[in-house]
Amino acid sequence: MRAATVFTLSAGLALPALATAPAAYAIDTVTRTTTSDDGRPVVELTDEALWVKVSVLASTAPDAAVLASSDDLSWRNGDSATGRGSGWTTEEALKLPEGTKLGDYPVVVEYRLPSGTVQKWTGGTYSYKLHTGVGALSFDHKTTSYSDRNVVLSGTATTWDPSTGTRAPARAGTKVKVALDLNEFTYRSVNLTATTGADGSFSLPFTPNAYISGGTATVVEPAADTDPDVAHPVPAVGVEKTSYRISADLNKYRVPKNTDVTVMGDVERLTQDGWKPFAGAQLVTANTSPSDWSATVTGQMGASTAAADGTFRYGARATYATPVYTFLRPSVYLTDHPYDQGEIAVPQPITYSNVKMTMTDLGWVRATATVNAGGYRCEGEPVHLQVSFDNGRTWSKLKYGTMAWSGSTTCRIDVSTWGYVSATYRLHHYETDYAVNKDSGAVKLSRTETRFSAFSITPSRPRAGSTMTVTGTVQKKTSGTWKALSGAKVTLLFRPKGDKSWYWVTRNVATNSSGKFSFKAKNYGDGTWVMVKQDQAGYFYSESKEKYIDAI
């Protein structure tokens, strides 16, 4: 075994003769130097080096004195638990001359490669400072539970003094950063800070609400004369699981918007003595079921805490019709997430637009409109076409219909049926689970009744192809009395014998001031003849009695 020597010098450094390394070994070099927590220099270099020597200089000046030197270095693997890297290091800390000021000093590294060449490297530093770090760490609990979630982390910080080579309690007020790795439903990290007392100890209370899977404790914000030690690992803290069961009811099924429904029931937990009331359980009601992967409650409607006997009663508010789920707020302390499901209906306000009501001359009434439900459901909602004969004081259902989706957030109404001579109409939606009671504006529709009071064709038996004279009278009903209707236009229709279709012969014949009409028409043979009144604003359709003529 070769001899190793530790030097404490104040004179210049005598170095072996240097040789140029072959190109094959050019990549083998020092990457950096560090100082261990107990003052040992660490040189990060290939482990194939045959000899390594480290020297600490008083300064970077060319003639700087060597404060300490050692070639008694051996290879040591890194420690992932403490964060130490692999490298060449001494068995003990280097001892600098008594009275050396605390600080960082330049380092010279010499090393011999397997090729036999000796290399020299500069640029590193040796930390001749106080080294402060965390020693023992422990929690007061090995596990936390639903009922007991708090833990206290206790530890001690110590300081290594390079001038004495001993450790003592760290200065009072030393700050320690504790980084905890937590696993709730997902992994997250929490950073906490503790401050040491006069004896170097510290105590850190914490409520994890999760597994503590580990972490690190590191001295932070050190004084200028102090270097922090590598981080100290934090022990893990487990979680005790609790099983529960729940029963919940709602006091109402349908409520107005922005009105609470009452949630009531009871919750129990499984203990060594069987199922018992779950006092203090954190209850929540939401419009979505609990997640197995998140502590977040989506769509929360209400929350409360179970009484000592496990019962609960609290308000929950919904803004739209939805399923309702009542469960315990998700937690890692629960083995699963059972829930009780109910239903709640919250009718939404609706508005009508583009309301149109028309009546044909035959008396056919049609009502159309667009309905906006504010983004909520309206498709399939019931609607009535209502009629009133006393100007809207009382209403009767005339025709039932449903709303049809028309795109985006709107629905379309289209309802039609036979109407009356004179009446008021409106659209009516009665309250359902999805929409409130709502009426459209009222519209009065009316037409005047008409009739053919006379209709004749002469001669009564015309020859086929000959000309006939058609006469008649059209009347309107005003205030209960039939009077002449002037200006009405009429059409003569003919249906040949054996034919099912009608054909117009003469049209647009207007009545005179007495409501009478007279015109010539050609006879087309045997068949049926009738007069009809053409469509006229404000008047109903009418037609004469049919006349069958046997042509000669």
XYZ file of C-alpha atoms in Angstrom:
552
model
C 0.000 0.000 0.000
C 1.365 3.390 -0.958
C 1.927 5.914 1.796
C -0.480 8.824 2.238
C 0.504 12.122 3.752
C -1.598 15.025 5.106
C 0.195 18.360 4.887
C -0.469 21.590 6.742
C 1.810 24.063 5.013
C 2.400 27.744 4.716
C 4.958 27.478 1.894
C 4.567 26.880 -1.854
C 3.363 23.568 -3.249
C 5.826 21.184 -4.946
C 4.069 19.306 -7.785
C 5.081 16.173 -9.714
C 6.305 16.628 -13.246
C 3.338 17.039 -15.626
C 2.885 15.132 -18.828
C 0.416 15.715 -21.640
C -2.395 13.143 -21.633
C -3.061 11.128 -24.768
C -6.177 12.107 -26.724
C -7.954 8.896 -25.588
C -8.019 10.212 -21.995
C -8.944 13.805 -22.771
C -12.562 13.307 -21.624
C -11.529 12.207 -18.081
C -11.608 15.407 -16.080
C -12.908 16.890 -12.864
C -16.458 18.122 -13.273
C -16.671 19.919 -9.936
C -15.666 19.843 -6.277
C -17.986 20.058 -3.281
C -17.627 19.954 0.498
C -19.429 17.366 2.596
C -21.448 18.301 5.656
C -18.548 17.204 7.877
C -15.845 19.151 6.045
C -14.488 16.501 3.659
C -13.649 17.641 0.113
C -15.427 15.682 -2.631
C -13.959 15.540 -6.135
C -16.307 14.411 -8.907
C -13.987 12.508 -11.269
C -13.941 9.145 -13.018
C -13.554 6.287 -10.555
C -10.759 4.867 -12.715
C -8.242 7.434 -11.517
C -5.152 5.882 -9.950
C -4.312 8.749 -7.618
C -6.080 11.951 -6.544
C -4.732 14.812 -4.513
C -6.604 17.897 -3.336
C -5.055 21.112 -2.022
C -6.731 24.145 -0.458
C -5.078 27.493 -1.242
C -5.195 30.715 0.713
C -6.248 32.666 -2.389
C -6.236 32.596 -6.189
C -2.909 34.444 -6.356
C -0.125 32.582 -8.249
C 2.024 32.377 -5.130
C -0.839 31.616 -2.704
C 0.034 29.491 0.295
C -1.329 25.954 0.638
C -3.559 25.833 3.718
C -4.156 22.083 3.640
C -3.495 19.179 1.333
C -4.192 15.435 1.149
C -3.743 12.642 -1.354
C -5.523 10.111 0.889
C -8.733 10.116 -1.188
C -10.851 7.099 -2.090
C -13.891 6.595 -4.259
C -17.340 6.614 -2.632
C -20.701 6.095 -4.282
C -23.423 8.703 -3.986
C -26.317 8.518 -1.549
C -29.683 9.316 -3.126
C -31.350 9.531 0.302
C -29.126 12.435 1.324
C -28.428 13.872 -2.108
C -24.675 13.272 -1.983
C -22.996 12.709 -5.313
C -20.366 10.090 -6.155
C -16.753 11.167 -5.981
C -13.298 10.985 -4.429
C -13.113 12.095 -0.795
C -10.968 11.935 2.322
C -11.711 9.904 5.428
C -11.802 13.002 7.606
C -12.222 16.729 7.210
C -9.254 18.821 6.176
C -7.777 20.895 8.973
C -6.838 24.404 8.053
C -4.382 26.430 10.177
C -5.727 27.758 13.448
C -7.184 31.208 13.096
C -8.176 30.726 9.422
C -11.216 32.856 8.684
C -14.438 31.124 7.737
C -15.148 31.286 4.018
C -14.712 29.620 0.616
C -11.139 28.861 -0.496
C -9.788 27.877 -3.929
C -8.967 24.222 -4.604
C -6.332 22.560 -6.797
C -6.933 18.938 -7.818
C -4.183 16.698 -9.217
C -4.927 13.201 -10.463
C -3.221 10.399 -12.328
C -5.121 8.559 -15.075
C -4.719 4.866 -16.023
C -2.531 6.054 -18.890
C 0.023 7.215 -16.320
C -0.405 10.910 -17.040
C -0.905 13.447 -14.243
C -3.509 16.168 -14.721
C -4.099 19.387 -12.827
C -7.470 21.080 -12.404
C -8.412 24.396 -10.777
C -11.687 26.223 -10.383
C -13.312 24.533 -7.420
C -13.738 25.773 -3.865
C -13.541 24.304 -0.382
C -16.237 25.425 2.041
C -14.481 26.276 5.281
C -17.735 27.377 6.897
C -20.165 26.325 9.555
C -22.310 23.485 8.189
C -25.853 23.520 9.572
C -28.415 20.842 8.883
C -31.324 18.861 10.256
C -30.627 15.769 12.284
C -33.326 13.536 13.760
C -36.925 13.994 12.551
C -40.056 12.309 13.852
C -43.833 12.664 13.816
C -45.929 12.241 16.949
C -48.345 10.008 14.962
C -47.645 7.125 12.636
C -51.113 7.529 11.097
C -53.894 10.110 10.960
C -57.632 9.400 10.878
C -60.942 11.104 10.079
C -61.299 12.117 13.733
C -57.631 12.854 14.436
C -55.992 14.578 11.489
C -53.281 16.657 13.151
C -49.601 15.737 13.397
C -46.541 17.430 14.874
C -43.130 17.105 13.234
C -40.252 17.489 15.664
C -36.584 17.780 14.822
C -33.215 19.210 15.726
C -30.800 21.303 13.721
C -27.066 21.059 14.456
C -24.007 22.947 13.269
C -20.568 21.480 12.444
C -17.693 23.865 13.171
C -14.647 23.187 10.923
C -12.297 24.862 13.379
C -13.135 22.348 16.137
C -14.465 19.430 14.096
C -17.462 19.117 16.408
C -21.244 19.511 16.117
C -23.420 21.569 18.448
C -27.029 22.801 18.452
C -27.738 25.244 15.652
C -28.159 28.920 16.384
C -31.547 29.977 17.720
C -33.730 31.314 14.931
C -32.329 29.028 12.251
C -34.995 28.568 9.577
C -35.834 25.072 8.380
C -37.871 24.499 5.225
C -39.928 21.303 5.350
C -41.182 20.093 1.953
C -43.851 17.419 2.379
C -45.018 15.032 -0.340
C -48.752 14.443 0.094
C -51.066 11.969 -1.587
C -54.736 12.830 -1.290
C -56.493 11.838 -4.503
C -53.552 13.189 -6.471
C -49.975 13.958 -5.479
C -49.095 17.442 -4.291
C -46.377 19.161 -2.303
C -46.577 21.539 0.636
C -43.768 23.758 1.907
C -43.681 24.721 5.588
C -41.138 26.686 7.615
C -40.008 26.097 11.208
C -37.639 28.121 13.409
C -35.232 26.571 15.901
C -35.074 27.414 19.589
C -32.001 27.949 21.725
C -31.270 24.203 21.838
C -31.571 23.845 18.063
C -34.899 22.021 18.230
C -38.061 22.895 16.351
C -41.673 21.728 16.320
C -44.060 22.034 13.378
C -47.813 21.269 13.743
C -49.620 20.387 10.513
C -52.936 19.001 9.270
C -52.128 17.001 6.127
C -55.609 15.653 5.251
C -53.655 13.162 3.157
C -50.958 10.530 3.233
C -47.527 11.966 3.972
C -45.409 9.852 1.660
C -42.151 11.581 2.582
C -40.318 14.832 2.024
C -37.202 16.725 3.014
C -36.081 19.189 5.667
C -33.444 21.760 4.702
C -31.893 24.786 6.413
C -32.732 27.937 4.455
C -31.598 31.556 4.542
C -28.259 30.667 6.229
C -25.886 33.335 7.545
C -22.936 34.332 5.380
C -20.604 32.072 7.407
C -22.852 29.018 7.070
C -23.541 26.405 4.411
C -26.713 24.257 4.628
C -26.300 20.505 4.909
C -27.959 18.250 2.366
C -31.708 17.777 2.895
C -32.770 15.327 5.587
C -35.551 12.857 4.655
C -38.948 13.216 6.376
C -40.637 10.006 7.568
C -43.998 8.910 6.145
C -47.381 9.102 7.941
C -50.157 6.709 6.942
C -53.956 7.091 6.890
C -56.628 5.104 8.739
C -59.727 4.498 6.609
C -63.390 4.809 7.702
C -66.480 3.219 6.118
C -69.851 4.985 6.262
C -73.437 4.667 5.065
C -75.980 7.427 4.497
C -79.721 7.929 4.050
C -81.133 11.251 2.810
C -84.491 12.687 1.709
C -85.717 15.975 0.227
C -88.770 17.726 1.665
C -89.906 18.911 -1.776
C -89.664 17.661 -5.316
C -90.394 20.903 -7.169
C -89.282 24.334 -5.964
C -89.089 27.797 -7.547
C -85.730 29.014 -8.745
C -83.490 30.443 -5.965
C -85.465 28.599 -3.286
C -83.916 26.033 -0.944
C -85.056 22.467 -0.598
C -84.428 20.826 2.783
C -82.064 17.833 2.877
C -82.543 15.585 5.903
C -81.385 12.140 6.985
C -78.738 10.350 8.996
C -75.222 8.996 8.524
C -73.383 6.162 10.328
C -69.790 4.949 10.474
C -68.472 1.429 10.941
C -66.638 0.932 14.228
C -65.302 -2.065 16.114
C -68.670 -2.165 17.855
C -70.657 -2.059 14.600
C -72.484 0.823 12.926
C -72.644 3.963 15.065
C -73.827 7.559 14.479
C -71.192 9.503 12.555
C -71.071 12.677 14.639
C -69.380 15.646 12.975
C -69.363 14.077 9.511
C -68.962 16.736 6.799
C -72.018 16.428 4.552
C -72.449 17.873 1.094
C -75.261 17.879 -1.457
C -74.424 18.381 -5.134
C -75.813 17.843 -8.609
C -73.038 15.350 -9.443
C -71.984 12.162 -7.687
C -68.717 12.116 -5.698
C -65.480 11.397 -7.537
C -63.124 8.562 -6.630
C -60.215 10.618 -7.969
C -60.742 14.107 -6.587
C -61.641 15.917 -3.380
C -63.371 18.630 -5.417
C -67.176 18.680 -5.227
C -68.719 19.734 -8.532
C -72.055 21.531 -8.484
C -72.349 21.930 -4.724
C -75.862 22.905 -3.610
C -75.486 22.835 0.172
C -73.353 21.507 3.024
C -73.522 20.913 6.764
C -72.204 18.806 9.640
C -73.923 15.792 11.192
C -75.216 16.184 14.748
C -74.078 14.020 17.657
C -76.718 11.408 16.802
C -75.660 11.331 13.134
C -78.732 13.202 11.883
C -78.617 16.218 9.589
C -80.970 18.832 8.207
C -79.913 21.722 5.988
C -80.878 23.723 2.925
C -79.696 23.022 -0.618
C -80.342 25.219 -3.615
C -80.607 24.162 -7.245
C -80.860 26.427 -10.267
C -82.301 23.846 -12.660
C -83.935 20.414 -12.665
C -81.290 17.863 -11.722
C -80.470 14.671 -9.842
C -79.406 15.381 -6.258
C -76.588 13.478 -4.529
C -75.942 13.636 -0.770
C -72.654 12.222 0.554
C -69.708 12.955 2.813
C -67.205 15.419 1.474
C -64.599 13.274 -0.368
C -61.593 12.445 1.790
C -58.693 10.005 1.839
C -59.992 8.948 5.244
C -63.026 7.254 3.658
C -62.775 3.775 2.167
C -65.389 4.602 -0.475
C -67.921 7.313 -1.298
C -71.504 6.029 -0.991
C -74.322 8.521 -1.614
C -78.101 8.783 -1.542
C -79.707 10.075 -4.729
C -82.868 12.099 -5.174
C -84.419 14.386 -7.789
C -85.323 18.045 -7.743
C -87.266 20.099 -10.271
C -86.661 23.824 -10.654
C -88.996 25.297 -13.296
C -87.239 27.934 -15.379
C -88.738 31.228 -16.583
C -89.631 31.349 -20.276
C -90.429 34.171 -22.654
C -92.551 34.337 -25.799
C -91.579 36.224 -28.912
C -92.908 36.519 -32.467
C -96.389 35.541 -31.301
C -98.786 35.374 -34.270
C -102.437 34.299 -34.366
C -104.454 34.120 -37.562
C -107.878 32.883 -38.641
C -108.806 31.881 -42.194
C -112.142 32.660 -43.858
C -113.109 29.074 -43.039
C -112.552 29.717 -39.300
C -109.278 27.794 -38.935
C -107.176 29.394 -36.139
C -103.375 29.052 -36.102
C -101.051 30.243 -33.303
C -97.254 30.356 -33.691
C -94.513 31.684 -31.403
C -90.872 31.332 -30.372
C -90.040 30.362 -26.793
C -86.741 31.131 -25.050
C -86.027 29.095 -21.891
C -82.776 30.840 -21.003
C -80.595 27.962 -22.170
C -82.575 25.283 -20.327
C -84.772 22.556 -21.743
C -88.022 23.514 -23.531
C -88.396 20.782 -26.165
C -91.536 18.713 -25.595
C -92.984 21.148 -23.073
C -96.820 21.301 -23.180
C -98.670 24.313 -24.526
C -102.413 25.038 -24.790
C -104.189 27.249 -27.274
C -106.854 28.812 -25.054
C -110.026 30.731 -25.947
C -112.024 33.328 -24.029
C -115.527 34.597 -24.839
C -115.519 37.350 -22.195
C -112.471 39.354 -23.298
C -109.989 37.379 -21.207
C -111.788 37.111 -17.855
C -112.101 33.332 -18.149
C -110.269 30.900 -20.381
C -110.919 27.432 -21.791
C -108.552 24.957 -23.409
C -109.136 24.790 -27.139
C -106.180 22.762 -28.431
C -103.189 20.935 -26.874
C -99.702 21.054 -28.393
C -96.010 20.719 -27.538
C -92.923 22.845 -28.106
C -90.467 21.716 -30.754
C -86.738 22.413 -30.625
C -85.724 25.064 -33.141
C -82.001 25.313 -32.435
C -79.730 26.978 -29.913
C -81.774 27.794 -26.774
C -85.216 28.288 -28.358
C -88.289 26.242 -29.181
C -91.096 26.706 -31.698
C -94.860 26.592 -31.063
C -97.317 25.864 -33.888
C -100.887 24.971 -32.823
C -104.056 25.171 -34.956
C -107.713 24.206 -34.717
C -111.236 25.412 -35.603
C -112.068 28.726 -33.991
C -115.121 30.855 -33.341
C -116.845 33.765 -35.049
C -115.479 36.168 -32.470
C -113.218 35.226 -29.527
C -109.923 36.028 -27.759
C -107.037 33.586 -27.982
C -103.739 33.066 -26.154
C -100.961 30.485 -25.677
C -100.657 29.012 -22.183
C -97.825 26.916 -20.673
C -98.701 25.422 -17.311
C -95.897 24.829 -14.819
C -93.838 21.649 -15.257
C -90.576 20.381 -13.814
C -88.710 22.403 -16.416
C -90.624 25.657 -16.993
C -92.875 27.985 -15.010
C -96.480 28.905 -15.765
C -96.490 31.446 -18.599
C -99.127 33.000 -20.908
C -98.584 34.830 -24.153
C -100.363 38.053 -24.947
C -104.088 37.740 -25.804
C -105.214 38.316 -29.389
C -108.829 38.848 -30.473
C -109.812 37.209 -33.761
C -113.178 37.664 -35.479
C -114.838 37.670 -38.906
C -118.318 38.593 -40.136
C -120.647 35.763 -41.101
C -121.957 35.723 -44.701
C -124.576 33.767 -46.647
C -126.175 33.383 -50.087
C -129.801 34.324 -49.495
C -130.706 33.698 -53.147
C -129.265 31.756 -56.089
C -130.971 30.903 -59.372
C -130.122 29.828 -62.920
C -132.440 30.469 -65.880
C -133.664 28.816 -67.904
C -134.041 25.854 -65.571
C -133.325 23.400 -68.445
C -130.909 25.111 -70.833
C -129.496 23.479 -73.881
C -125.939 22.177 -73.625
C -123.604 24.871 -74.936
C -126.212 27.624 -74.551
C -125.979 30.693 -72.334
C -127.615 30.835 -68.885
C -128.359 33.740 -66.594
C -127.032 33.361 -63.047
C -128.408 35.619 -60.290
C -128.317 35.744 -56.525
C -127.823 37.742 -53.347
C -125.040 37.738 -50.715
C -125.691 38.981 -47.166
C -123.644 39.698 -44.017
C -124.739 39.368 -40.418
C -124.480 42.632 -38.503
C -125.664 42.961 -34.888
C -127.746 39.831 -35.366
C -129.403 41.064 -38.559
C -128.738 39.926 -42.112
C -127.988 42.822 -44.451
C -126.784 43.196 -48.022
C -123.033 42.663 -48.582
C -121.858 44.895 -51.401
C -118.500 44.510 -53.102
C -118.179 40.798 -52.346
C -116.724 38.731 -55.169
C -118.293 35.396 -56.069
C -117.350 32.409 -58.221
C -119.590 29.977 -60.136
C -118.426 26.349 -59.855
C -119.539 23.372 -61.965
C -119.171 19.604 -61.354
C -120.047 17.537 -64.436
C -122.246 14.516 -63.953
C -120.128 11.494 -62.919
C -117.122 13.689 -62.053
C -115.799 14.190 -58.540
C -113.996 17.480 -59.231
C -115.269 21.024 -59.284
C -114.309 23.512 -62.042
C -114.766 27.237 -61.968
C -116.774 28.744 -64.799
C -116.996 32.430 -63.884
C -115.243 34.281 -61.085
C -114.518 37.729 -59.626
C -118.133 38.795 -60.047
C -118.822 41.597 -57.533
C -122.105 42.188 -55.740
C -123.829 45.572 -56.069
C -124.935 47.871 -53.284
C -127.905 45.575 -52.648
C -125.654 42.540 -52.403
C -126.981 41.167 -55.699
C -125.115 39.718 -58.631
C -126.150 38.766 -62.181
C -124.076 37.420 -65.051
C -124.159 35.158 -68.108
C -122.530 31.732 -68.103
C -122.227 28.914 -70.623
C -123.920 25.609 -69.898
C -121.600 22.604 -70.147
C -124.182 19.880 -69.954
C -125.645 17.843 -67.111
C -124.113 18.565 -63.722
C -124.207 20.383 -60.399
C -123.772 24.154 -60.018
C -122.904 26.173 -56.908
C -121.906 29.728 -55.992
C -119.048 30.398 -53.515
C -117.916 33.627 -51.948
C -114.264 34.416 -52.545
C -111.880 35.203 -49.654
C -112.452 38.700 -48.287
C -110.650 40.260 -45.334
C -112.832 40.294 -42.247
C -115.496 37.960 -43.633
C -116.151 34.240 -43.387
C -116.492 31.984 -46.384
C -119.986 30.974 -47.549
C -121.534 29.039 -50.431
C -124.986 28.638 -51.955
C -127.050 25.510 -52.103
C -126.134 23.213 -54.967
C -128.328 23.154 -58.086
C -128.439 20.173 -60.418
C -129.373 21.006 -64.029
C -130.456 18.442 -66.587
C -129.390 20.020 -69.862
C -131.488 19.443 -72.999
